[in-house]
Each structure stands twice: as C-alpha cells, then as structure tokens.
Amino acid sequence: MRRDVVPEPANSRAFYSFLTSVVVPRPIAWISSTSAQGVDNLAPHSFFTIASVDPPIVQFTSVGRKDSVRNIEATREFVVGFTPEHLFEAVNATGTNFPPFVSEFDAVGLTREPSARVRPPRVLESPVALECRLHLIQDMGNCTLVFGEVLHAVVSEEVLDGALPAIDALQPLSRLGKNEWGTAGTVREISRIPVEKWPGHYGGAASIP
C-alpha cells in the first residue's frame, strides 16, 4: 500500500522534509565566501552538483538568501571545499546561523589557506578545493541557484591514487533525511555495458540488432 504525499503551499515545509529524505545521499558543498566588508563566511550546502563539464561549472542551491549568496553577489567569487568524514562535527558547526559579522572560520577553529585565483580562502583542513568565479545566479521560488565556473582546483596528495582521488581516502560525508548524515559505506564497482555487448538477460522486451 502506498501513501500519497502531495506538494501544496500549506504543507511546503513538510514536503521539503519529504524531498530531502528521499533525494539521498546528497553531496555537500562547503562554500567559503568573503563579504564586501571582508568577513570570511563558511557554510555547508547539501543541494550541490556538477552543472557543466566544458566549461567546468558547479552549482549549489541556497534555501533562502543566506550569507553565502549575498557575499557571492557582492564579490562574484567563492570556493567549494570537500567535506570528509573526519570533519563531520566542524562541517555541521559551520551551519550555525551566526550573524554576518562573525566568521565561521574563527568560530569553529578552522584554518584559512590563501586561494590561488579568488579572494575567499580555502579550508586548509579540507583535502579538495574548487576555486570558482560566479557564472550565474538564478532565483527559483524560495531558493537561489548559484553557478560557478571552476578556475582552479587543488587536491591533497594524501588522497590521490595515481591522478585521481581515491574514495577510501576521501571518505566523503553526505546529507540524508532529518538530522542524518551518511558516509561512503560499502563501495561497489561495475562497468557500463556497451550496446554491442548487451547480454540480453535482464528480462526486458527490447532486442538489439
């Protein structure tokens, strides 16, 4: 038996909670930005993805117009930091609703690292950082979508396996529903099936000539 869950204005908050409980796991963008007054902000945003490969553009969504959005509008720059499992409590703490004149770097005790191409600092404790220039800000309902072109990236050698980061070294955090957070857990590997090697045993009716 299934239960209908209908999005309506009267229960928008409840439907938001429903969406964030089924669209899981969600990667976390640890956004550092700098205000026009020079205050460095750091906040986790769990609506985050790659929007384009060429040019390389990443996108995060802010539910409501938070300090991250206002700072990026003012300076047109930001950094996406990676959130590893061992920084779980620090990442959560940077989500505290501090006033704009308080820097989460200082409140949480994280280390600023100068960026190569943009003004906002990177989080030294984070193994990966993407330095971004604002590409587009788009309001959508009660949310703001921020698109940034990646100008520069850095990665700690400790998490590399050859040229690419290794998932067991990165140990990524993700957001789940309610107040739940996730880790990588069991990692499974499988190759995509080329059409010319389609095995035909999945029970579908399609035939491949």
XYZ file of C-alpha atoms in Angstrom:
209
model
C 0.000 0.000 0.000
C 1.288 3.459 -0.925
C 0.618 6.809 0.725
C 0.151 9.953 -1.370
C 2.367 12.890 -0.431
C 1.143 15.950 -2.317
C 3.147 19.218 -2.554
C 0.849 22.072 -1.522
C 1.598 25.595 -0.218
C 0.024 24.737 3.132
C 2.482 21.885 3.744
C 5.540 23.199 1.905
C 7.818 22.710 4.931
C 6.644 19.132 5.369
C 7.164 18.417 1.681
C 10.666 19.906 1.880
C 11.428 17.396 4.628
C 9.964 14.624 2.491
C 12.101 15.603 -0.525
C 15.302 15.728 1.493
C 14.501 12.304 2.921
C 14.152 10.640 -0.485
C 16.718 12.549 -2.574
C 19.624 10.907 -0.773
C 22.529 10.817 -0.353
C 23.363 14.423 -1.242
C 26.976 15.636 -1.559
C 27.898 18.700 0.465
C 29.486 21.849 -0.905
C 31.436 23.600 1.848
C 31.155 27.138 0.492
C 33.647 29.763 1.569
C 32.939 33.337 0.541
C 34.010 36.800 1.584
C 31.649 39.689 2.242
C 32.108 43.180 0.831
C 33.240 44.144 4.349
C 35.954 41.458 4.309
C 34.352 38.841 6.594
C 35.076 35.253 5.545
C 31.976 33.054 5.617
C 31.897 29.251 5.542
C 28.697 27.220 5.197
C 27.618 23.712 4.117
C 25.108 23.425 1.266
C 23.760 19.961 0.517
C 21.968 20.814 -2.756
C 25.138 20.562 -4.863
C 26.133 19.109 -8.228
C 28.155 19.471 -11.445
C 26.254 21.624 -13.954
C 28.686 21.566 -16.905
C 31.941 19.881 -17.871
C 33.189 22.266 -20.584
C 33.337 24.883 -19.233
C 33.631 23.300 -15.756
C 30.696 24.699 -13.789
C 29.404 23.564 -10.414
C 26.088 24.556 -8.886
C 24.669 24.787 -5.389
C 21.261 25.852 -4.139
C 20.629 28.033 -1.112
C 17.220 27.617 0.517
C 16.590 31.268 1.333
C 19.028 34.105 0.667
C 21.808 33.330 3.116
C 25.195 34.986 3.701
C 26.826 32.764 1.065
C 24.545 34.140 -1.659
C 24.827 37.762 -0.557
C 28.623 37.538 -0.425
C 28.874 35.894 -3.850
C 26.565 38.520 -5.330
C 28.857 41.227 -3.928
C 32.251 39.725 -4.837
C 31.401 37.207 -7.627
C 33.781 34.593 -6.183
C 33.608 31.556 -3.910
C 35.359 28.284 -3.076
C 33.813 24.823 -2.816
C 35.551 22.742 -0.178
C 35.232 18.970 0.142
C 33.683 17.612 3.349
C 35.481 14.490 4.645
C 34.121 12.238 7.355
C 36.679 13.231 9.992
C 35.463 16.863 9.828
C 31.853 15.843 10.496
C 31.358 17.985 13.604
C 33.157 21.004 12.138
C 31.069 20.896 8.938
C 27.889 20.737 10.990
C 29.057 23.603 13.221
C 29.588 25.896 10.236
C 25.866 25.553 9.526
C 25.100 27.569 12.674
C 23.171 30.774 11.950
C 25.865 33.224 13.051
C 25.359 36.945 12.310
C 27.104 38.211 9.139
C 29.964 39.862 11.060
C 31.078 36.513 12.573
C 33.424 34.311 10.533
C 32.771 30.595 10.810
C 36.499 30.012 10.263
C 37.153 31.707 13.593
C 34.091 30.444 15.461
C 34.752 26.803 14.558
C 38.564 26.975 14.648
C 39.333 26.150 11.007
C 42.429 27.312 9.169
C 42.343 29.728 6.252
C 44.537 28.887 3.267
C 45.028 31.558 0.560
C 43.375 30.700 -2.736
C 45.306 30.914 -5.998
C 42.714 32.666 -8.183
C 39.977 34.076 -5.953
C 39.700 36.191 -2.815
C 37.798 33.824 -0.470
C 40.163 31.490 1.396
C 40.209 27.718 1.157
C 39.787 25.458 4.199
C 43.258 24.077 4.858
C 41.843 21.003 6.614
C 39.777 20.034 3.542
C 41.547 17.733 1.028
C 39.981 19.265 -2.108
C 39.022 22.803 -3.075
C 37.430 24.251 -6.217
C 38.011 27.968 -6.700
C 35.086 29.466 -8.583
C 34.054 32.649 -10.363
C 30.339 33.416 -10.430
C 28.714 32.367 -13.699
C 25.023 32.851 -12.905
C 22.642 33.402 -10.012
C 19.058 32.295 -10.613
C 16.179 32.761 -8.175
C 13.690 29.900 -8.221
C 10.790 30.049 -5.792
C 12.171 30.390 -2.278
C 15.618 29.198 -3.383
C 18.635 30.700 -5.100
C 20.705 28.654 -7.556
C 24.361 29.654 -7.781
C 26.509 28.529 -10.716
C 30.271 28.957 -10.543
C 32.956 28.346 -13.152
C 35.881 26.423 -11.686
C 39.050 28.451 -12.280
C 41.448 26.394 -10.186
C 41.405 23.175 -8.161
C 43.728 21.766 -5.531
C 43.890 18.278 -4.029
C 45.949 16.845 -1.198
C 48.434 14.249 -2.389
C 47.416 12.044 0.560
C 44.055 11.265 -1.077
C 45.388 10.536 -4.574
C 45.571 7.140 -6.215
C 47.562 7.973 -9.333
C 45.995 11.034 -10.950
C 42.600 10.775 -9.257
C 41.353 10.931 -5.660
C 40.538 7.564 -4.085
C 37.138 7.229 -2.446
C 38.517 5.360 0.572
C 40.986 8.182 1.188
C 38.465 10.968 0.605
C 35.858 9.452 2.964
C 33.082 11.813 1.799
C 30.253 12.995 4.001
C 26.731 13.304 2.626
C 23.399 14.567 3.893
C 20.442 12.238 4.316
C 16.988 12.950 5.746
C 16.097 14.533 9.088
C 19.339 15.203 11.023
C 21.050 12.191 9.464
C 24.402 12.230 7.698
C 25.970 9.494 5.587
C 29.402 8.169 4.712
C 30.605 6.233 1.674
C 29.862 2.880 3.296
C 30.259 -0.152 1.024
C 31.649 0.856 -2.383
C 30.719 -1.318 -5.356
C 32.330 -1.151 -8.793
C 30.714 -2.041 -12.125
C 31.421 -1.029 -15.727
C 28.803 0.411 -18.048
C 27.596 -2.145 -20.634
C 28.482 -1.296 -24.264
C 25.486 -1.847 -26.519
C 27.457 -4.260 -28.693
C 27.994 -6.444 -25.627
C 24.403 -6.324 -24.343
C 23.869 -9.689 -22.575
C 20.099 -9.755 -23.003
C 19.287 -11.427 -19.693
C 17.587 -8.553 -17.854
C 14.045 -9.611 -18.735
C 13.201 -6.679 -21.000
C 11.491 -6.988 -24.357
C 13.989 -4.870 -26.265
C 16.091 -6.620 -28.864
C 19.427 -5.248 -30.021
C 20.146 -5.820 -33.729
